[in-house]
XYZ file of C-alpha atoms in Angstrom:
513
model
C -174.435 -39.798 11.988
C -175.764 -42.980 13.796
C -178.593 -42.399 15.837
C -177.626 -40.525 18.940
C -175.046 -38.596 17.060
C -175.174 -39.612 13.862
C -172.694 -41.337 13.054
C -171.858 -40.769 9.268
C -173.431 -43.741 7.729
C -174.325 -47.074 7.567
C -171.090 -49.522 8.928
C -170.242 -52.095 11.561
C -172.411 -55.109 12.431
C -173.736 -55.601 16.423
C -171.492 -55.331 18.929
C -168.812 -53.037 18.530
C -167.689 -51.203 15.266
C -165.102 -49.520 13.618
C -164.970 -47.584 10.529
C -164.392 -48.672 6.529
C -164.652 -47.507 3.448
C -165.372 -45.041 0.110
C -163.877 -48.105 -1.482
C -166.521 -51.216 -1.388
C -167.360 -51.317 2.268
C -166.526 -54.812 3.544
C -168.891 -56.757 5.593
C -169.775 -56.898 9.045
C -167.647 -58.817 11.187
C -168.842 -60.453 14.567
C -166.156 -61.162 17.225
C -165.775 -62.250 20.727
C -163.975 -62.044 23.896
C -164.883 -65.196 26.687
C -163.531 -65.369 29.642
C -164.186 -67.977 32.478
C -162.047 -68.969 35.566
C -162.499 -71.621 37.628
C -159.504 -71.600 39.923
C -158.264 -69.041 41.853
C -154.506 -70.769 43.452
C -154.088 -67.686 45.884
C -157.581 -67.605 47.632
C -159.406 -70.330 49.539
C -161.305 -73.287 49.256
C -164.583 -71.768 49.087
C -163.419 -68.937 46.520
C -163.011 -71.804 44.048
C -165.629 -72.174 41.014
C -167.138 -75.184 39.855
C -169.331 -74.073 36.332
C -167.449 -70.712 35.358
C -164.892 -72.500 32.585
C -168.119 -74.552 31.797
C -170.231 -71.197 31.325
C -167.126 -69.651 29.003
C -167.772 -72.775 26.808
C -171.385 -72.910 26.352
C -171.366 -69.043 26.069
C -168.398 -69.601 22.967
C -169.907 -72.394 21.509
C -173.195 -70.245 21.295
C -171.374 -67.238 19.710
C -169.647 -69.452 17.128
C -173.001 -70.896 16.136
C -174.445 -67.772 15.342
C -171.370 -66.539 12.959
C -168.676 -65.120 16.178
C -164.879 -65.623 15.807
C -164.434 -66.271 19.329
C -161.374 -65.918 21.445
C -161.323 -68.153 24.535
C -160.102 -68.646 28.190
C -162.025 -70.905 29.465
C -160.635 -72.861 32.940
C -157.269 -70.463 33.702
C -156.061 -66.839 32.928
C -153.252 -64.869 34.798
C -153.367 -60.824 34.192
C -150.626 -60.496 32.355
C -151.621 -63.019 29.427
C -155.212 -61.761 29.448
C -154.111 -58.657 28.682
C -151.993 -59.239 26.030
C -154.712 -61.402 24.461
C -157.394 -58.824 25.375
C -155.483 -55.847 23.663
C -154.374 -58.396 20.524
C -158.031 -59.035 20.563
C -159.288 -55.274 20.234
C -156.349 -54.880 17.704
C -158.468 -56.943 15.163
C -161.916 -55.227 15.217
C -162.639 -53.485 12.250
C -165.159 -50.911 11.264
C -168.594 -52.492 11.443
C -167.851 -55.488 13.552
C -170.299 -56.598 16.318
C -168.319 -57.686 19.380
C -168.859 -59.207 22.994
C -167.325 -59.545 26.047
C -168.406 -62.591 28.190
C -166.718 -63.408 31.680
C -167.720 -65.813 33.955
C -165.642 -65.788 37.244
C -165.119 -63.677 40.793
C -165.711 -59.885 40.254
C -165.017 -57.057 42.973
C -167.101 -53.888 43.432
C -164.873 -50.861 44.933
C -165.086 -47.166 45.014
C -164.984 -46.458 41.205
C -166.857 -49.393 39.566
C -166.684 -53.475 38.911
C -163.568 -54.809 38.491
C -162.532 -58.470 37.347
C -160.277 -60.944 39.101
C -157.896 -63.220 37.044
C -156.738 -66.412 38.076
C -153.722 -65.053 40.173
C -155.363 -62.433 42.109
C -153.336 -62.001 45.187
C -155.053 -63.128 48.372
C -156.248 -59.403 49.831
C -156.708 -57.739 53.075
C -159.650 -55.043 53.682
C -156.724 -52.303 53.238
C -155.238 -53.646 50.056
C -157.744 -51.407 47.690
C -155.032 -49.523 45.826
C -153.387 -52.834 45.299
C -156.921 -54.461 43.991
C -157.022 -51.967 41.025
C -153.774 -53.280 39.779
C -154.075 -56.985 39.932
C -157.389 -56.974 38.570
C -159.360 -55.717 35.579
C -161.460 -52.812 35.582
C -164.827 -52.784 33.845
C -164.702 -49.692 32.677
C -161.339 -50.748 30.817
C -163.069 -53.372 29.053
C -166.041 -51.469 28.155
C -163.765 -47.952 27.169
C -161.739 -50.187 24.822
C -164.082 -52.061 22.752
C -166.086 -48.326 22.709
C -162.947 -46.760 21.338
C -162.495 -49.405 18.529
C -165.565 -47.277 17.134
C -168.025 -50.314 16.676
C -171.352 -50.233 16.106
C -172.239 -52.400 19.024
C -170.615 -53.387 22.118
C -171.847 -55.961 24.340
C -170.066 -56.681 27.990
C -172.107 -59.404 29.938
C -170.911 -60.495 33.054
C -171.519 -63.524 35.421
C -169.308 -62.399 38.039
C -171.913 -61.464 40.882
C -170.952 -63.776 43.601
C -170.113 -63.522 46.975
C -166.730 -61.398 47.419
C -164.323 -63.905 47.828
C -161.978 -61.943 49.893
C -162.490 -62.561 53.518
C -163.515 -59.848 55.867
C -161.371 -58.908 58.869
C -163.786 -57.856 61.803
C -166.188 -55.272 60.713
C -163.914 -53.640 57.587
C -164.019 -55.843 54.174
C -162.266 -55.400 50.722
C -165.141 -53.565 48.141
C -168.009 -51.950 48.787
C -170.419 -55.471 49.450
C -169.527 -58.609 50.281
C -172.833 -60.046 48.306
C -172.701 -59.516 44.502
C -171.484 -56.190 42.954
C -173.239 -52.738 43.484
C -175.050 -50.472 41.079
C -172.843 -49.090 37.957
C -173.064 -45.687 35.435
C -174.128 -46.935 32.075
C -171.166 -47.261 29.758
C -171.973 -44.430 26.596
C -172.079 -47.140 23.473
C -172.518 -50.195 25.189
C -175.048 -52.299 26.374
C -173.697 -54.181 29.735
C -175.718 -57.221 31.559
C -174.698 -58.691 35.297
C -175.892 -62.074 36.025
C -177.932 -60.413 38.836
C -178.326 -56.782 40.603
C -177.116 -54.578 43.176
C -176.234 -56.460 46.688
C -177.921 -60.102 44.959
C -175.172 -63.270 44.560
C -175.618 -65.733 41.036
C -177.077 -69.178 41.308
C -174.440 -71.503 40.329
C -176.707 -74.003 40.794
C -180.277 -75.570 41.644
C -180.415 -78.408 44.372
C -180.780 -81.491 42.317
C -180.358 -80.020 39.262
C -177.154 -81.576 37.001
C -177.315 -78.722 34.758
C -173.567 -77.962 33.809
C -174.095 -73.704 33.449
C -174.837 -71.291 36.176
C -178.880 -70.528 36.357
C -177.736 -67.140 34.381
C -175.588 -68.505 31.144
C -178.324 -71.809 30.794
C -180.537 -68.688 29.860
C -178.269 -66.671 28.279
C -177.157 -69.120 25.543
C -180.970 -70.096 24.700
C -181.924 -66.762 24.402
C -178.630 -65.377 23.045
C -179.078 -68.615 19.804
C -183.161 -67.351 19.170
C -182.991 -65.695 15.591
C -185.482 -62.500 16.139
C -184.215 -61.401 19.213
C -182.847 -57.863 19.538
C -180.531 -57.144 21.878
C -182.912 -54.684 23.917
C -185.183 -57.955 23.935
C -182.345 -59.985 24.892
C -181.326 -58.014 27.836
C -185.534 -57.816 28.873
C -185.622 -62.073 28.458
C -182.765 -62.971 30.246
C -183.755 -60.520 33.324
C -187.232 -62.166 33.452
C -186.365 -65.680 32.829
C -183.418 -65.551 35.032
C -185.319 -64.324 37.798
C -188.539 -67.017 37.379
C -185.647 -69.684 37.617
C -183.956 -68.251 40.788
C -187.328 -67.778 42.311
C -188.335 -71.112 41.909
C -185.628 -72.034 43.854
C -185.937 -69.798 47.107
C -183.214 -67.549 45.519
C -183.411 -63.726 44.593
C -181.920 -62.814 41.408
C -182.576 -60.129 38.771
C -179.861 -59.514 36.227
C -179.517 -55.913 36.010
C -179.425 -54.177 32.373
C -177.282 -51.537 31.695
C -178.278 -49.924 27.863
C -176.626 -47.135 26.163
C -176.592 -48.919 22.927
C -178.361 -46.311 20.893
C -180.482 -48.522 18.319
C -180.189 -52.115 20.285
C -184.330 -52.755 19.670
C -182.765 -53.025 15.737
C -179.763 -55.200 16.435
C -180.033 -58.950 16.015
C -177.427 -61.590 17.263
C -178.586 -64.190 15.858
C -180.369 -62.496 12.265
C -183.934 -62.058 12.272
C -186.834 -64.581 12.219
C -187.326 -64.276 8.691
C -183.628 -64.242 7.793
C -183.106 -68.165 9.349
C -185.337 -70.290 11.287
C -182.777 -72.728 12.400
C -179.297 -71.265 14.997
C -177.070 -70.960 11.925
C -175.174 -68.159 11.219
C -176.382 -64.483 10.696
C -177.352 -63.740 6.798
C -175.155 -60.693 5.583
C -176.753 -57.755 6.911
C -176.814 -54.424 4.885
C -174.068 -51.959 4.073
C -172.376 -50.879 8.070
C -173.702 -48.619 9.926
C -171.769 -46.003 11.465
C -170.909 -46.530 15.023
C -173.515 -45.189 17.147
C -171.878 -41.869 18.558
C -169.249 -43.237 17.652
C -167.991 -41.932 14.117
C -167.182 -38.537 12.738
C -164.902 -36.602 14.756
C -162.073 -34.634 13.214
C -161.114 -31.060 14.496
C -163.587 -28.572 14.462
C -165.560 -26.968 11.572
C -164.946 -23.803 11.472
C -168.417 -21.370 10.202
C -168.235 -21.968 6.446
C -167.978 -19.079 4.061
C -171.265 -17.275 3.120
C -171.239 -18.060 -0.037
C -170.956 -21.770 0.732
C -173.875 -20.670 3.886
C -176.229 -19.153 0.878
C -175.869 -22.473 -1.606
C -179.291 -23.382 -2.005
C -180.570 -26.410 -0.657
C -182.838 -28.486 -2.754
C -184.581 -31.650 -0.587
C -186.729 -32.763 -3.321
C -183.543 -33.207 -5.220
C -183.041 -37.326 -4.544
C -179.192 -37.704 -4.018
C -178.094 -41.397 -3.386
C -179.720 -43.790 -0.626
C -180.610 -42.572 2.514
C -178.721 -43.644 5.604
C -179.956 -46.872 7.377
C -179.638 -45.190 10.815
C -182.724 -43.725 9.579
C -184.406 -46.756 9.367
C -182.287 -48.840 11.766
C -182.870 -47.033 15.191
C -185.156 -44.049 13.675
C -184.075 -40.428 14.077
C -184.855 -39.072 17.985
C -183.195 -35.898 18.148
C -184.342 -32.640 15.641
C -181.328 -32.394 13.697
C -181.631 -36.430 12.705
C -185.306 -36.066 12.169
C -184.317 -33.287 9.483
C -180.996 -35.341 7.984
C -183.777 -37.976 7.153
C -186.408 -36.263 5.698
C -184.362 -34.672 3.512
C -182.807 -36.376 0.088
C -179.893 -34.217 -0.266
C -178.826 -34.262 3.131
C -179.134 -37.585 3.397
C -177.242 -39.046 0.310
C -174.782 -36.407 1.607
C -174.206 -37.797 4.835
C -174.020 -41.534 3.415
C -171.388 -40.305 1.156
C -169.069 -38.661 4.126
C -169.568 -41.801 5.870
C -167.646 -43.393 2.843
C -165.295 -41.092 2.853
C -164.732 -41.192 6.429
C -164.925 -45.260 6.386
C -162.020 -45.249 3.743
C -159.934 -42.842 5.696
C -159.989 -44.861 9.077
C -159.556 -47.878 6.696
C -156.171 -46.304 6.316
C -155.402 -45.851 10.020
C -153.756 -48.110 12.634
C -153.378 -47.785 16.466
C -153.540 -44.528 17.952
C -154.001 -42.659 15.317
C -157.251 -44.882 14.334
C -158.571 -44.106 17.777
C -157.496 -40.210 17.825
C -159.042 -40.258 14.222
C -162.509 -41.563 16.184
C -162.375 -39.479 18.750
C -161.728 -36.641 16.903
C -165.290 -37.732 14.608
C -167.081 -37.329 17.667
C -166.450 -34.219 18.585
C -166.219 -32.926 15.046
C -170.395 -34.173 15.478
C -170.755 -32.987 18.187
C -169.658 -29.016 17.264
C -171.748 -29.525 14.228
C -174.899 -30.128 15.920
C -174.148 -27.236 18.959
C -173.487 -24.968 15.731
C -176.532 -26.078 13.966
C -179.305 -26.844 16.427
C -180.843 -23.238 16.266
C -183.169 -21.812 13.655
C -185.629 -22.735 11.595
C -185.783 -25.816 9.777
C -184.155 -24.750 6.376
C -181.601 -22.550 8.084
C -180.485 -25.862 9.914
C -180.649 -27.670 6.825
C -178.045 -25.582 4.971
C -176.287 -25.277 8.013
C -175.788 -29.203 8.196
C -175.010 -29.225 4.468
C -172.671 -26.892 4.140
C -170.738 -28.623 7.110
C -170.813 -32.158 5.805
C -170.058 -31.213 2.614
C -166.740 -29.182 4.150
C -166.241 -32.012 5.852
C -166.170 -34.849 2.819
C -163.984 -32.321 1.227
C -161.364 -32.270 3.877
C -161.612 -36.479 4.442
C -160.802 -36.849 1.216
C -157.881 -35.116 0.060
C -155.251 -37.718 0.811
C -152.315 -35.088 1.281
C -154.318 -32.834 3.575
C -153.728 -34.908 7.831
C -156.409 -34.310 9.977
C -155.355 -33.205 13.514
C -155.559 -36.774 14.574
C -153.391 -37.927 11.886
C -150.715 -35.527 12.510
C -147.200 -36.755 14.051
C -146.761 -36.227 18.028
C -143.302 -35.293 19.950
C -142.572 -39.026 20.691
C -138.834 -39.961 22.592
C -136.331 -41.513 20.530
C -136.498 -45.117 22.522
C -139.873 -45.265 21.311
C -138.988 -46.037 17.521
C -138.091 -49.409 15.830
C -138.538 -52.553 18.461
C -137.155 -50.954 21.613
C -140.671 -50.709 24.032
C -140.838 -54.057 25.342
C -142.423 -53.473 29.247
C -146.356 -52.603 29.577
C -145.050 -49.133 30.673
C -142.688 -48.171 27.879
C -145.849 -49.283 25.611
C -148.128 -47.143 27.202
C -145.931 -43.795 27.390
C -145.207 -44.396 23.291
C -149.037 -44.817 22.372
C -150.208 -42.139 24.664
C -149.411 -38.529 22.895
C -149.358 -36.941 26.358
C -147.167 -39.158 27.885
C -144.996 -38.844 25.201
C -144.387 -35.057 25.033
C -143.743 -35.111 28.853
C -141.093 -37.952 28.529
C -139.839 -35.941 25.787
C -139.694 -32.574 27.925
C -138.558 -34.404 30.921
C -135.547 -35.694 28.924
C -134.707 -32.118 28.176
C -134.772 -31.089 31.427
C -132.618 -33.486 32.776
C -130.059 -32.869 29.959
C -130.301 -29.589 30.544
C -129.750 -30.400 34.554
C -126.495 -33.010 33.841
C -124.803 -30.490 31.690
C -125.083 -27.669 34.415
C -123.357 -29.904 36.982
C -119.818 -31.400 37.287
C -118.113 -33.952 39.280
C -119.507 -35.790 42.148
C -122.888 -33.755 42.034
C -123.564 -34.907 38.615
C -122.893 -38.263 39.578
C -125.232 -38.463 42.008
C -128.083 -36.396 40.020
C -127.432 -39.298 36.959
C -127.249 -42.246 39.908
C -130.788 -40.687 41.558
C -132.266 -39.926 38.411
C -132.228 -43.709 37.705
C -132.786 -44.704 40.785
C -136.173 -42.570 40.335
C -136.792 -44.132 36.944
C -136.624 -48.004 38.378
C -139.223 -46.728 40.998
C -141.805 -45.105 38.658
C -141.722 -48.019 36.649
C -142.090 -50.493 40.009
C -144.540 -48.481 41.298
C -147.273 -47.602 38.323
C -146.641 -51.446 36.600
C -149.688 -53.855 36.854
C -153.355 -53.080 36.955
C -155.777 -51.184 34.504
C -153.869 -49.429 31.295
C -156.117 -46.265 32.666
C -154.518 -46.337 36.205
C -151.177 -47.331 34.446
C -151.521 -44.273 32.592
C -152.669 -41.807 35.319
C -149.322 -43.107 37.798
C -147.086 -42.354 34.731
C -148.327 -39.167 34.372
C -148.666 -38.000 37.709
C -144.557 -38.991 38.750
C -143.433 -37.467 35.754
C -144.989 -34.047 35.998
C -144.477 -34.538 39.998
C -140.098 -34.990 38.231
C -140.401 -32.274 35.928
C -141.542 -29.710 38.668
C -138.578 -30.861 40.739
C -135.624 -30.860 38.439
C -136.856 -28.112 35.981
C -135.905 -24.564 35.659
């Protein structure tokens, strides 16, 4: 029951959140991915950077002094290693952390959003766009994975908006400008910041200046150090100052803001003004609060018994503290406004964030994230079922649903949907996935049962067949399996995913019954 969809309590710290527990709740973490490249082997001369590592390193050393375990590539970073570190990265968020993802270095707009360039980026032609998305790193990755960790706060701030660096051939070019990167959707749960907007390029530098950071970061890490800055102020500075800079030297550029960080006028960096007057580390903040949007989500509540419906609900009864969303980001929609005028409803809803908190405590991997997901919508049925009627019939509507809900979370022998065991194939136990793809098809429950079903069919196909026929179905079937795996490795997990999925339904239709 955070703001927005009120997430079930108070939890993670800014920047991107994850849920813990009945048990004492531990405290906030802050944590941070930074990325800059300088060198790019495979393009040309003028594709090379001069400040990006530099930016990575003021932008870390910022982070750290403000309380951020920081994770750093900072001159060099080849795909394959940067994911790997990225996804060992997201692997050690927990419930209530506050994370950010800085990267300084060449970025590419195509047809579906920004995507980032590591240092071995093939050089590419105007035609090579399918082969783009899989040597580079898609925004929308980034920002989906940090969401899905369930923090409280996500932050993705980008200094990538230069000129394209891939040459165009006569009137075509690769990406849709060849100046800066173009307008993008608002990521749900995160708050994203580009160095500059739509069809603009980033200062690296000022004639005569021997500033070290790009006209962007130099602002950035001031502002991002200032205790008393929110990160809806933060976003609101940086735009203005950046832009008074540039302007001052002949140059247009306006970082654009991107916020769908429910609560981010309440969310401090750096700890308030009266916390700390110096750029030392944020105080401890109070108990988490629950990922914006982000938390509850188990399968659906069904309509609770009428003579749970009837229990009389008492708001002048005062039942535990209330939640700090209510004070945090303040109640917007009806149903919140209610929750926190209302005692009982709110001590109840602090307690199923508890609850829920110590269950995901419990989870790892996939079945963490299914667990999140699964919150969400469970939140977001509640509030379709609840949203009509008057005032007290939406109160003991809400009540009788979190209090189902607590119930369920916490009977330890009772798996939610999420936590239940998929159809997984038998290569996927003990240490045997080693390749990007075999990882992907054994975390991904959908992948999974169609590996497992296309298994069966082809079993089902060898044993029908004899002699030279069979040989050649078992000889093409691997021949098939090399391919798939040639053909969907590299790129984006998401686009990794959809190839998998697509050749192996695209098999299944051919060989089954």
């Amino acid at each position: 029951m955070q703001r927005g969809r009120h997430a079930i309590a108070a939890l993670l710290s800014a920047c991107l959140l994850v849920i813990l527990g009945a048990v004492p709740v531990r405290a906030e973490g802050k944590r941070a991915f930074v990325v800059g490249l300088n060198a790019y082997p495979n393009l040309g001369a003028d594709a090379q950077l001069q400040r990006a590592g530099n930016d990575a390193q003021a932008v870390g050393d910022a982070l750290e002094q403000i309380g951020f375990t920081v994770t750093r590539f900072t001159q060099k970073a080849d795909l394959a290693p940067l994911l790997s570190s990225f996804g060992q990265f997201v692997s050690t968020v927990n419930p209530g952390d506050t994370v950010v993802f800085f990267f300084a270095g060449h970025g590419i707009s195509l047809d579906d959003g920004t995507y980032l360039l590591p240092s071995d980026v093939p050089s590419l032609k105007p035609t090579d766009e399918l082969l783009a998305k899989r040597a580079t790193i898609a925004e929308r990755e980034i920002s989906g994975q940090l969401r899905g960790t369930g923090a409280r706060a996500a932050l993705v701030v980008l200094d990538a908006c230069r000129n394209n660096p891939f040459p165009p051939r006569g009137t075509r070019a690769l990406g849709n400008s060849t100046r800066g990167l173009t307008r993008m959707t608002a990521a749900d749960g995160v708050f994203t910041l580009y160095s500059a907007r739509e069809g603009q390029t980033a200062l690296d530098s000022i004639a005569g200046d021997d500033n070290r950071n790009s006209v962007f970061t130099r602002i950035f890490v001031q502002t991002l150090r200032k205790p008393g800055v929110s990160i809806s102020e933060l976003g609101e500075t940086v735009r203005d100052d950046v832009a008074m800079l540039a302007r001052s030297a002949g140059h247009d550029q306006v970082p654009a803001v991107y916020n769908d960080l429910i609560g981010a006028r309440k969310l401090y960096l750096a700890g308030t003004a009266q916390a700390s007057n110096t750029m030392q580390p944020e105080a401890p903040t109070p108990a988490p609060v629950a990922p914006p949007q982000q938390v509850a989500a188990l399968p659906p509540v069904q309509p609770p018994a009428p003579s749970v419906v009837q229990r009389p609900v008492e708001p002048e009864t005062v039942v535990g503290p209330m939640p700090d969303w209510c004070t945090r980001g303040g109640p917007g929609t009806r149903i919140e406004r209610i929750i926190c005028s209302d005692p009982r409803l709110g001590g109840s809803d602090v307690k199923l964030n508890q609850v829920y908190v110590a269950r995901a405590a419990k989870l790892s991997g996939p079945t963490r994230l299914r667990f999140i997901q699964d919150s969400r919508d469970w939140i977001r049925e509640r509030d379709a079922r609840c949203a009509t009627g008057t005032d007290a019939a939406i109160r003991t509507c809400l009540l009788a649903a979190i209090e189902e809900r607590t119930d369920a979370l916490s009977a330890p022998d009772r798996p939610t949907a999420a936590e239940i065991a998929v159809e997984r194939p038998d290569w996927c136990l003990g240490n045997t996935p080693k390749k990007q793809v075999e990882l992907i098809i054994c975390s991904d429950p959908e992948l999974s049962r169609w590996d497992v079903r296309l298994n069966r069919l082809y079993n089902g196909t060898v044993a029908r067949l004899n002699g030279q026929a069979r040989l050649r179905f078992v000889r093409e079937s691997r021949v098939w399996l090399l391919d798939r795996d040639a053909r969907c490795a590299g790129g984006p997990v998401s686009a990794i995913r959809g190839c998998l999925l697509e050749a192996v339904q695209q098999r299944a239709a051919e060989i089954g019954p």
